[in-house]
mmCIF file of C-alpha atoms in Angstrom:
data_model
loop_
_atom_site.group_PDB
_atom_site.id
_atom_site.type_symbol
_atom_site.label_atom_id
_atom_site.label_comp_id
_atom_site.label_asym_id
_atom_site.label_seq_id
_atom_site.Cartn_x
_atom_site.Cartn_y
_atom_site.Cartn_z
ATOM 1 C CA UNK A 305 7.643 -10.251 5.870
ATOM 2 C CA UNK A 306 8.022 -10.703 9.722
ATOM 3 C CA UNK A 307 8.045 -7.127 10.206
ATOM 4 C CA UNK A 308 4.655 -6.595 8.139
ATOM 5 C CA UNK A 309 3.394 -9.068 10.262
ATOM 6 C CA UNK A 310 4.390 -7.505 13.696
ATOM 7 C CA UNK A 311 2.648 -4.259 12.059
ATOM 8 C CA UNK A 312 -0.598 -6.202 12.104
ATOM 9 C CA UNK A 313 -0.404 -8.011 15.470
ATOM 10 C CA UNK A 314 0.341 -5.074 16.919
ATOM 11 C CA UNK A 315 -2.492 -3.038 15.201
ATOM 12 C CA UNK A 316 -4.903 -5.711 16.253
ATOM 13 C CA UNK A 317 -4.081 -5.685 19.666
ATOM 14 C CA UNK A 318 -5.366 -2.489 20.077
ATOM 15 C CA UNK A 319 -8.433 -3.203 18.067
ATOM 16 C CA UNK A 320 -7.468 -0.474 15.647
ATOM 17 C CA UNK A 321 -8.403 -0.902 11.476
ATOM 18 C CA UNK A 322 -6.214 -1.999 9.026
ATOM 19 C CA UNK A 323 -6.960 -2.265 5.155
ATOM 20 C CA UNK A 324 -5.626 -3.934 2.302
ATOM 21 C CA UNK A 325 -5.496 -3.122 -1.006
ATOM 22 C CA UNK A 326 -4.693 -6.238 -3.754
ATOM 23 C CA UNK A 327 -4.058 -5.247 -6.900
ATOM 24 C CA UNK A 328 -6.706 -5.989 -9.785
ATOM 25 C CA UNK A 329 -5.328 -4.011 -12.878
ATOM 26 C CA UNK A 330 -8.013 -3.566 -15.449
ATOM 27 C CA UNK A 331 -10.777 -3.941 -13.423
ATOM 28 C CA UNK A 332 -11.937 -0.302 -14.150
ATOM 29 C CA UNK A 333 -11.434 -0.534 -17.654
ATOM 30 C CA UNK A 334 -13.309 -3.747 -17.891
ATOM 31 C CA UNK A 335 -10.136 -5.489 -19.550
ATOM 32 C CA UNK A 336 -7.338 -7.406 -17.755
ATOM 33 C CA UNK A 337 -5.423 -7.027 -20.627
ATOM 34 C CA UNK A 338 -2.672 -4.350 -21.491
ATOM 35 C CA UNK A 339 -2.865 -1.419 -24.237
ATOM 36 C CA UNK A 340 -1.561 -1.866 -27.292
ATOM 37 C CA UNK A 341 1.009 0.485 -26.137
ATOM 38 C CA UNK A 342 1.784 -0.991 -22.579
ATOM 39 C CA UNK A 343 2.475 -4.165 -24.635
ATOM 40 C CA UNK A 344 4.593 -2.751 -27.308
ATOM 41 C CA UNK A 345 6.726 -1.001 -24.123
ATOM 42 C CA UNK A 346 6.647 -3.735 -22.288
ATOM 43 C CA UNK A 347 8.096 -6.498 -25.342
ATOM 44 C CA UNK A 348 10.919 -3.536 -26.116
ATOM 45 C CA UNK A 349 11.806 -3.562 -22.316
ATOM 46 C CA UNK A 350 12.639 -6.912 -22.264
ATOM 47 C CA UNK A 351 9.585 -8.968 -21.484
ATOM 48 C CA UNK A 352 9.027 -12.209 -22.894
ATOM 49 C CA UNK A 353 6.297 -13.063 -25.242
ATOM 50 C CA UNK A 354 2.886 -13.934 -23.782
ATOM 51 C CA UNK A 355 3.726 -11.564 -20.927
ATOM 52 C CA UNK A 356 1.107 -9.134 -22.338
ATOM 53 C CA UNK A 357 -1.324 -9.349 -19.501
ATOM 54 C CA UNK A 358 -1.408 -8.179 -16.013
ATOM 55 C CA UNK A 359 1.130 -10.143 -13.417
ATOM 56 C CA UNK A 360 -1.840 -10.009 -10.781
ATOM 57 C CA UNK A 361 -5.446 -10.673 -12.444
ATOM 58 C CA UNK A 362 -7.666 -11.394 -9.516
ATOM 59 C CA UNK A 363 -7.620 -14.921 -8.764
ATOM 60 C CA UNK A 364 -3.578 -15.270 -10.561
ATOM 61 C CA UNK A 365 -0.713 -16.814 -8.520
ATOM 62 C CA UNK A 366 0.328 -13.800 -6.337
ATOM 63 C CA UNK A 367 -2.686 -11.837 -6.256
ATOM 64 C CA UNK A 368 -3.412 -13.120 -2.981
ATOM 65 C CA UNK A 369 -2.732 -11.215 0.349
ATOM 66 C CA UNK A 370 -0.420 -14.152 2.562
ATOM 67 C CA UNK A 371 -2.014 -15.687 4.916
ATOM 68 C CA UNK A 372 -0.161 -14.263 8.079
ATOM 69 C CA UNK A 373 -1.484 -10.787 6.947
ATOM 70 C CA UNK A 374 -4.887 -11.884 5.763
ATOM 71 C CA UNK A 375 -7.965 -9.714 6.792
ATOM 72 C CA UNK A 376 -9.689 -10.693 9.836
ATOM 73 C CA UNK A 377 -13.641 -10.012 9.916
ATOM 74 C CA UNK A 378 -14.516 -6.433 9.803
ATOM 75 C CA UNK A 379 -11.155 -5.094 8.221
ATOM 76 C CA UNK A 380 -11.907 -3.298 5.081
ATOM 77 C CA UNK A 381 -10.321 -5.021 1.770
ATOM 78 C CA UNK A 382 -10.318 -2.011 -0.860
ATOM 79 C CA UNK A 383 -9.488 -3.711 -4.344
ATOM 80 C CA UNK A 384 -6.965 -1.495 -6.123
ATOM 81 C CA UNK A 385 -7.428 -0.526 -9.849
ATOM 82 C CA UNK A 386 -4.279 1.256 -10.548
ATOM 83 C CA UNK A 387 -0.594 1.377 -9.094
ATOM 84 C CA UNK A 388 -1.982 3.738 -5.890
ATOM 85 C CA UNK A 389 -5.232 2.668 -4.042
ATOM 86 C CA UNK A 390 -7.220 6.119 -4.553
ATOM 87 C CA UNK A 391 -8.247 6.108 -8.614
ATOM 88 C CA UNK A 392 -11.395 3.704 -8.921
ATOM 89 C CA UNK A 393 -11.923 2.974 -5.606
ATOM 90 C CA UNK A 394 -13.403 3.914 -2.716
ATOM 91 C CA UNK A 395 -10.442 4.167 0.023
ATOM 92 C CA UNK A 396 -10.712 8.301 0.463
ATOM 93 C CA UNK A 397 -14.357 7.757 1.130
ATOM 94 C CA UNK A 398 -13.936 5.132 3.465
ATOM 95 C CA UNK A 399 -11.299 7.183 5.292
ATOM 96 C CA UNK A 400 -12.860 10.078 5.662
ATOM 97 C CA UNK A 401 -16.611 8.539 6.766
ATOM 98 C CA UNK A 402 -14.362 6.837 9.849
ATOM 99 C CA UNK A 403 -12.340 10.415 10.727
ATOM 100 C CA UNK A 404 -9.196 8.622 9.854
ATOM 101 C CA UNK A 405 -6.271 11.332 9.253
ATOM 102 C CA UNK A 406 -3.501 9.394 9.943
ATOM 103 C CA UNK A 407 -1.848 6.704 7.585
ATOM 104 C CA UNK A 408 0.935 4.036 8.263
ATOM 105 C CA UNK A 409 2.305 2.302 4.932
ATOM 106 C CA UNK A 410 3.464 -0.527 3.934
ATOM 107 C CA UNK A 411 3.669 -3.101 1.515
ATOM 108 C CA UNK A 412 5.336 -4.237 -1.851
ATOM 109 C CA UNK A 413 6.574 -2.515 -3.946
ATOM 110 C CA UNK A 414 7.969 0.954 -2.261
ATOM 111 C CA UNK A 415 8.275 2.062 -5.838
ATOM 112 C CA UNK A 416 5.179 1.762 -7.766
ATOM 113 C CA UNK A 417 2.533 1.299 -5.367
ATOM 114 C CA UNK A 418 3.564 2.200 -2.165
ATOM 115 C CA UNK A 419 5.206 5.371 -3.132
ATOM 116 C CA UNK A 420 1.983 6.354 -5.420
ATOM 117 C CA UNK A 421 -0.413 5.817 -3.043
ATOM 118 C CA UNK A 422 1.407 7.757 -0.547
ATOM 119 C CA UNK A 423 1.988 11.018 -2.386
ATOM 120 C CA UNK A 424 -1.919 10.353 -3.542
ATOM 121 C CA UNK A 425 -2.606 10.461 -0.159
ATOM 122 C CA UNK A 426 -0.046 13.220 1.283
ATOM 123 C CA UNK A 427 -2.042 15.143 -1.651
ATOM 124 C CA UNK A 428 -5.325 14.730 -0.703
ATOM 125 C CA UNK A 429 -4.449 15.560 2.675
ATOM 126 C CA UNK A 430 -3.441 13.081 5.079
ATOM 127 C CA UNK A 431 -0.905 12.617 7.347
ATOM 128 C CA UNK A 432 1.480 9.842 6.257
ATOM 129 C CA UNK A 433 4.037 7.341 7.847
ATOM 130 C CA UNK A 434 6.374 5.046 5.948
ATOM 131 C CA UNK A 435 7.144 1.898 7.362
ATOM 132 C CA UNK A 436 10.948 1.708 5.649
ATOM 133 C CA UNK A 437 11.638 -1.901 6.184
ATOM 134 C CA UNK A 438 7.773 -3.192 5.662
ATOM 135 C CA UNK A 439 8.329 -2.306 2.203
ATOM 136 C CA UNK A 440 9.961 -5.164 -0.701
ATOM 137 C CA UNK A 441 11.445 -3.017 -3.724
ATOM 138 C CA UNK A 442 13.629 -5.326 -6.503
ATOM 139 C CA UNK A 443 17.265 -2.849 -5.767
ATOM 140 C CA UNK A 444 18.068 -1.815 -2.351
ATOM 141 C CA UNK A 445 19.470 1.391 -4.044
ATOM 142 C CA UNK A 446 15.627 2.092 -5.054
ATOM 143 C CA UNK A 447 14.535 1.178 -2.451
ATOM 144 C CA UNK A 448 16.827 3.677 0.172
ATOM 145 C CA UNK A 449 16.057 6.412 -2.980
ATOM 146 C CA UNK A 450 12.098 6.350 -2.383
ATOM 147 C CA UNK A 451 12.380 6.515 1.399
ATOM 148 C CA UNK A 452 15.047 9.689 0.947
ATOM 149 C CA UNK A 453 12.260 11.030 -1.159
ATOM 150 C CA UNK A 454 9.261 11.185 1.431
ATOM 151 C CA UNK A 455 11.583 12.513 4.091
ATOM 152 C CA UNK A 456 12.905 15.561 1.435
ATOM 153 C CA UNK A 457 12.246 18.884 2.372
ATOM 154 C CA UNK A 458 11.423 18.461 5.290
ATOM 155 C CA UNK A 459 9.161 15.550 5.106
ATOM 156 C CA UNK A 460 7.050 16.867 1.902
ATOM 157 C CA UNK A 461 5.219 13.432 1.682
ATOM 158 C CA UNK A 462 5.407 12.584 5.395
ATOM 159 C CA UNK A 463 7.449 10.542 7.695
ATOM 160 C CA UNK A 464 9.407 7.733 8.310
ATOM 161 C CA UNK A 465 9.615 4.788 10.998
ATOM 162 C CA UNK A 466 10.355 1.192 11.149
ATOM 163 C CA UNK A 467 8.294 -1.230 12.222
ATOM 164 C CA UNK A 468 9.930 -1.721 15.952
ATOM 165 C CA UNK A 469 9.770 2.270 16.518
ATOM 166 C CA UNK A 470 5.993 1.984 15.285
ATOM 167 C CA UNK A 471 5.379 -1.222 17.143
ATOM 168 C CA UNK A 472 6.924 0.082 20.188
ATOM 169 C CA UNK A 473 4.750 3.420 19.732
ATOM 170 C CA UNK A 474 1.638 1.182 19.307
ATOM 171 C CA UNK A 475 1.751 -1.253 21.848
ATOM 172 C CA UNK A 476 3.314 1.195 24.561
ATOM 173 C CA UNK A 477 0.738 3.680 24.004
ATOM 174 C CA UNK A 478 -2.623 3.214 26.236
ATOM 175 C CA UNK A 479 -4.656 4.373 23.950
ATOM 176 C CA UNK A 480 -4.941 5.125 20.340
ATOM 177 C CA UNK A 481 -6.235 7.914 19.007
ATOM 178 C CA UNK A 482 -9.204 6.678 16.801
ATOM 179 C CA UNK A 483 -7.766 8.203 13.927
ATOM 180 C CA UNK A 484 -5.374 6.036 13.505
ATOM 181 C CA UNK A 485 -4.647 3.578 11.107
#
């Protein structure tokens, strides 16, 4: 958490954007309920009963962004649909109408939402940045697996940084280049 938070001081001080993205699954179907099929997976997996709907319905315990990285007035909020921030939403258009090229990610977890939302956006051609230790995952082996797998051949899905070496770039840098987020 501290380190998400230094991530967002330091972005403010330079008066750059930042977004957030909480997750509201169903909200493009118009259900906040699983499938039949999610449900059926889900119960053989493990999960008890009365688990059948989503973990973070808008408004549910959790769903929340915490307080020390809540939007201030003008950043963007882009509610997410899916496990990445693209499908059902308007993030790439947003991006694009500012010039923004350049992403910085972060956020929980690194292997569901994180990770999809950064290949989405290595795909539809931005540059991207993983913030390694900004990033909660439930197994540190996971966790060290999805950051190996943006830095593989060469850095197919972008790069990575902590958040001191990105701080550090940030705040010792005079000026940002616009497209920058």
């Amino acid at each position: 958490m501290p380190n998400r938070t230094y991530r967002k001081r330091a972005r403010r001080c330079k008066e750059e954007r930042c977004y957030s993205n909480p997750y509201s699954p169903g909200l493009s179907r118009g259900s906040s309920r699983f499938s039949p099929f999610r449900r059926a997976r889900k119960r053989f997996q493990g999960a008890k009963p009365g688990a059948d709907g989503p973990p973070l319905r808008r408004g549910s315990p959790g769903w929340n962004i915490i307080s020390e990285l809540a939007p201030v007035d003008g950043e963007p909020v882009v509610d997410k649909r899916a496990n990445g921030a693209f499908p059902g939403t308007d993030l790439a258009y947003i991006l694009r109408a500012r010039s923004i090229e350049y992403l910085a990610f972060c956020g929980n977890t690194i292997d569901v939402c994180v990770h999809t939302t950064l290949r989405d956006a290595n795909d539809r051609g931005f540059e991207c940045l993983l913030l390694s230790d900004c990033c909660g995952c439930v197994d540190p082996d996971l966790h060290k697996a999805c950051v190996d797998m943006v830095k593989v051949e060469g850095g197919v899905f972008g790069c990575v940084a902590n958040a001191a070496t990105f701080v550090s770039a940030i705040l010792d840098t005079p000026k940002i280049d616009d497209n920058v987020i």
